[in-house]
Amino acid sequence: MAFELPPLPYAKDALAPHISANTLEFHYGKHHQTYVTTLNNLTKDTPLADKSLEEVIKAVAGDSGKVPVFNNAAQVWNHTFYWNCMKPGGGGKPGGKIAGKIEKAFGSYEKFAEQFKTACTGQFGSGWGWLVAEKGELAITKTPNADLPLIHGQTALLTCDVWEHAYYLDYQNRRPDYVQTFLDHLVNWDFVEKNLAGA
Ligand code: MN
């Protein structure tokens, strides 16, 4: 069974003006689609084609002969996760259990936001900023390129894509402004709460 591009959880113009329909046209319609297509081409007629996306990622992680499979499979996963991390009218301080966990781990929502922003802006080149759960504790991490918490014994709770293709059309080189907008207007805390419950 071929890997598929999951539908976006909202319309392409739903995150505007923070993330434009133009960005989603390219980021979802071209970049994410290309990772799916490439993954299918790379796994066609191999035992990997019948595995779940998570199984593929775990099976090829660290295998120097399967780097392209890992990169494309992980990028398919990362992007699907990232779309769900956002919603129209999202962002700001969360409620729910995640609020207490954030306060315990970072001292306050404001300190969390500052550290998350630092991780996202401090990732040199392409990659991802993350809020993760590891052994019941929350932590902020960053990963280069396609790397992801799944292969580091962590559960992803929230991510921000900091590849230039995520923000360049709307923010050009202003990655800090994009990350601040992500935190203030886009984070889907309901999705984070759901991920926390499964951690
Ligand atoms: Mn991306």
Short mmCIF file of C-alpha atoms and ligand atoms in Angstrom, two decimals:
data_model
loop_
_atom_site.label_atom_id
_atom_site.label_comp_id
_atom_site.label_asym_id
_atom_site.label_seq_id
_atom_site.Cartn_x
_atom_site.Cartn_y
_atom_site.Cartn_z
CA MET A 1 0.00 0.00 0.00
CA ALA A 2 1.41 3.34 -0.97
CA PHE A 3 2.03 6.13 1.52
CA GLU A 4 -0.42 8.98 1.12
CA LEU A 5 -0.49 12.72 1.63
CA PRO A 6 -3.06 13.24 4.41
CA PRO A 7 -5.54 16.07 3.90
CA LEU A 8 -4.69 19.39 5.55
CA PRO A 9 -6.79 19.77 8.74
CA TYR A 10 -8.00 23.21 7.52
CA ALA A 11 -8.37 25.20 4.31
CA LYS A 12 -5.19 26.54 2.69
CA ASP A 13 -6.16 30.13 3.52
CA ALA A 14 -7.27 29.33 7.11
CA LEU A 15 -4.01 30.38 8.79
CA ALA A 16 -3.78 33.74 7.01
CA PRO A 17 -2.52 36.34 7.59
CA HIS A 18 0.01 34.51 9.79
CA ILE A 19 0.80 31.82 7.23
CA SER A 20 -0.49 32.59 3.74
CA ALA A 21 -2.36 30.31 1.35
CA ASN A 22 0.61 30.81 -0.96
CA THR A 23 2.98 29.29 1.61
CA LEU A 24 0.65 26.32 2.20
CA GLU A 25 0.22 25.89 -1.56
CA PHE A 26 3.96 25.29 -1.81
CA HIS A 27 4.74 23.83 1.61
CA TYR A 28 1.89 21.30 1.72
CA GLY A 29 1.09 20.99 -1.99
CA LYS A 30 4.65 20.75 -3.26
CA HIS A 31 7.16 20.01 -0.47
CA HIS A 32 5.06 17.59 1.60
CA GLN A 33 3.68 15.94 -1.56
CA THR A 34 7.21 15.47 -2.91
CA TYR A 35 8.35 13.72 0.29
CA VAL A 36 5.38 11.32 -0.08
CA THR A 37 6.06 10.67 -3.78
CA THR A 38 9.80 10.15 -3.19
CA LEU A 39 9.15 7.81 -0.26
CA ASN A 40 6.84 5.72 -2.44
CA ASN A 41 9.43 5.57 -5.22
CA LEU A 42 12.18 4.55 -2.77
CA THR A 43 10.15 1.83 -1.02
CA LYS A 44 8.25 0.44 -4.02
CA ASP A 45 8.51 -3.37 -4.24
CA THR A 46 10.50 -3.56 -0.99
CA PRO A 47 9.33 -4.93 2.40
CA LEU A 48 9.24 -1.33 3.68
CA ALA A 49 6.27 -0.55 1.43
CA ASP A 50 3.96 -2.61 3.66
CA LYS A 51 5.07 -1.04 6.94
CA SER A 52 3.52 1.93 8.71
CA LEU A 53 5.31 5.26 8.43
CA GLU A 54 6.54 4.98 12.03
CA GLU A 55 7.81 1.45 11.40
CA VAL A 56 9.72 2.61 8.33
CA ILE A 57 11.30 5.49 10.25
CA LYS A 58 12.43 3.22 13.08
CA ALA A 59 13.59 0.46 10.70
CA VAL A 60 15.92 2.68 8.68
CA ALA A 61 17.07 5.19 11.33
CA GLY A 62 20.86 5.08 11.57
CA ASP A 63 21.19 2.84 8.48
CA SER A 64 23.77 4.61 6.30
CA GLY A 65 22.46 2.84 3.21
CA LYS A 66 18.90 4.06 3.79
CA VAL A 67 19.41 7.76 4.48
CA PRO A 68 17.10 8.93 1.66
CA VAL A 69 14.32 6.62 2.89
CA PHE A 70 14.75 7.93 6.43
CA ASN A 71 14.80 11.56 5.32
CA ASN A 72 11.66 11.29 3.21
CA ALA A 73 9.70 9.10 5.66
CA ALA A 74 10.60 11.37 8.59
CA GLN A 75 9.70 14.47 6.60
CA VAL A 76 6.30 12.98 5.72
CA TRP A 77 5.70 12.32 9.43
CA ASN A 78 7.07 15.69 10.57
CA HIS A 79 4.89 17.69 8.19
CA THR A 80 1.66 15.83 8.99
CA PHE A 81 2.42 16.44 12.67
CA TYR A 82 3.24 20.10 12.05
CA TRP A 83 -0.05 20.85 10.22
CA ASN A 84 -1.92 19.44 13.21
CA CYS A 85 0.13 21.57 15.59
CA MET A 86 -1.58 24.67 14.15
CA LYS A 87 -5.15 25.92 13.88
CA PRO A 88 -6.87 29.18 12.99
CA GLY A 89 -7.19 31.30 16.14
CA GLY A 90 -4.69 29.19 18.05
CA GLY A 91 -1.66 30.16 20.10
CA GLY A 92 -1.20 31.96 23.39
CA LYS A 93 -1.24 30.43 26.84
CA PRO A 94 -2.76 26.94 27.01
CA GLY A 95 -5.25 25.53 29.50
CA GLY A 96 -5.68 21.87 30.36
CA LYS A 97 -3.11 19.49 31.83
CA ILE A 98 -0.41 20.79 29.49
CA ALA A 99 -0.56 24.17 31.28
CA GLY A 100 0.46 22.60 34.60
CA LYS A 101 3.14 20.45 32.98
CA ILE A 102 4.64 23.50 31.27
CA GLU A 103 4.63 25.48 34.51
CA LYS A 104 6.34 22.59 36.33
CA ALA A 105 8.96 22.06 33.63
CA PHE A 106 9.80 25.64 32.68
CA GLY A 107 8.49 27.82 35.52
CA SER A 108 5.87 29.63 33.44
CA TYR A 109 4.32 29.75 29.98
CA GLU A 110 6.40 32.85 29.26
CA LYS A 111 9.64 31.01 30.07
CA PHE A 112 8.53 28.05 27.96
CA ALA A 113 7.78 30.37 25.02
CA GLU A 114 11.17 32.04 25.36
CA GLN A 115 13.03 28.70 25.41
CA PHE A 116 10.98 27.28 22.54
CA LYS A 117 11.71 30.38 20.47
CA THR A 118 15.42 30.16 21.31
CA ALA A 119 15.50 26.52 20.18
CA CYS A 120 13.69 27.34 16.92
CA THR A 121 15.81 30.37 16.06
CA GLY A 122 19.01 28.68 17.25
CA GLN A 123 18.66 25.69 14.93
CA PHE A 124 21.40 26.41 12.39
CA GLY A 125 20.07 25.79 8.89
CA SER A 126 17.08 23.54 8.32
CA GLY A 127 15.28 21.62 11.03
CA TRP A 128 12.58 21.55 13.66
CA GLY A 129 11.93 22.94 17.16
CA TRP A 130 10.06 20.58 19.50
CA LEU A 131 8.26 20.28 22.80
CA VAL A 132 8.65 16.63 23.80
CA ALA A 133 7.85 14.29 26.66
CA GLU A 134 10.62 12.00 27.85
CA LYS A 135 10.04 9.65 30.77
CA GLY A 136 7.09 11.77 31.87
CA GLU A 137 9.01 15.06 31.82
CA LEU A 138 8.64 17.87 29.28
CA ALA A 139 11.65 19.17 27.38
CA ILE A 140 12.40 21.51 24.49
CA THR A 141 14.66 20.20 21.75
CA LYS A 142 15.69 21.03 18.22
CA THR A 143 16.63 18.64 15.42
CA PRO A 144 18.43 19.19 12.10
CA ASN A 145 16.92 18.36 8.70
CA ALA A 146 14.45 15.43 9.04
CA ASP A 147 15.53 14.18 12.48
CA LEU A 148 12.67 13.66 14.95
CA PRO A 149 11.92 12.73 18.60
CA LEU A 150 10.55 9.28 17.69
CA ILE A 151 14.07 7.87 17.25
CA HIS A 152 15.37 9.48 20.44
CA GLY A 153 13.01 7.81 22.90
CA GLN A 154 10.85 10.93 23.11
CA THR A 155 7.19 11.62 22.36
CA ALA A 156 6.59 14.66 20.19
CA LEU A 157 4.02 17.06 21.66
CA LEU A 158 4.51 20.17 19.49
CA THR A 159 6.71 21.16 16.59
CA CYS A 160 7.59 24.22 14.57
CA ASP A 161 9.07 23.73 11.11
CA VAL A 162 12.07 26.05 10.79
CA TRP A 163 13.13 25.08 7.28
CA GLU A 164 13.19 28.29 5.22
CA HIS A 165 10.40 26.92 2.99
CA ALA A 166 8.06 27.15 6.03
CA TYR A 167 8.32 30.92 6.36
CA TYR A 168 10.33 32.54 3.57
CA LEU A 169 7.37 33.60 1.39
CA ASP A 170 5.69 35.34 4.35
CA TYR A 171 8.60 36.40 6.57
CA GLN A 172 11.68 36.24 4.28
CA ASN A 173 14.69 35.90 6.62
CA ARG A 174 12.78 36.86 9.80
CA ARG A 175 12.60 33.44 11.43
CA PRO A 176 12.14 34.95 14.95
CA ASP A 177 8.97 36.77 13.77
CA TYR A 178 7.58 33.56 12.27
CA VAL A 179 8.23 31.58 15.47
CA GLN A 180 6.72 34.34 17.62
CA THR A 181 3.61 34.37 15.40
CA PHE A 182 3.44 30.57 15.60
CA LEU A 183 3.39 30.81 19.41
CA ASP A 184 1.02 33.77 19.62
CA HIS A 185 -1.53 32.89 16.91
CA LEU A 186 -1.22 29.34 15.62
CA VAL A 187 -0.42 26.63 18.21
CA ASN A 188 -3.21 24.05 18.47
CA TRP A 189 -3.00 23.28 22.21
CA ASP A 190 -5.84 20.74 21.92
CA PHE A 191 -3.58 18.64 19.71
CA VAL A 192 -0.68 19.06 22.16
CA GLU A 193 -2.98 17.98 25.01
CA LYS A 194 -3.96 14.89 23.01
CA ASN A 195 -0.31 14.04 22.40
CA LEU A 196 0.45 14.49 26.10
CA ALA A 197 -2.35 12.05 26.99
CA GLY A 198 -0.75 9.44 24.72
CA ALA A 199 2.81 10.03 25.99
MN MN B 1 8.63 21.93 5.83
#
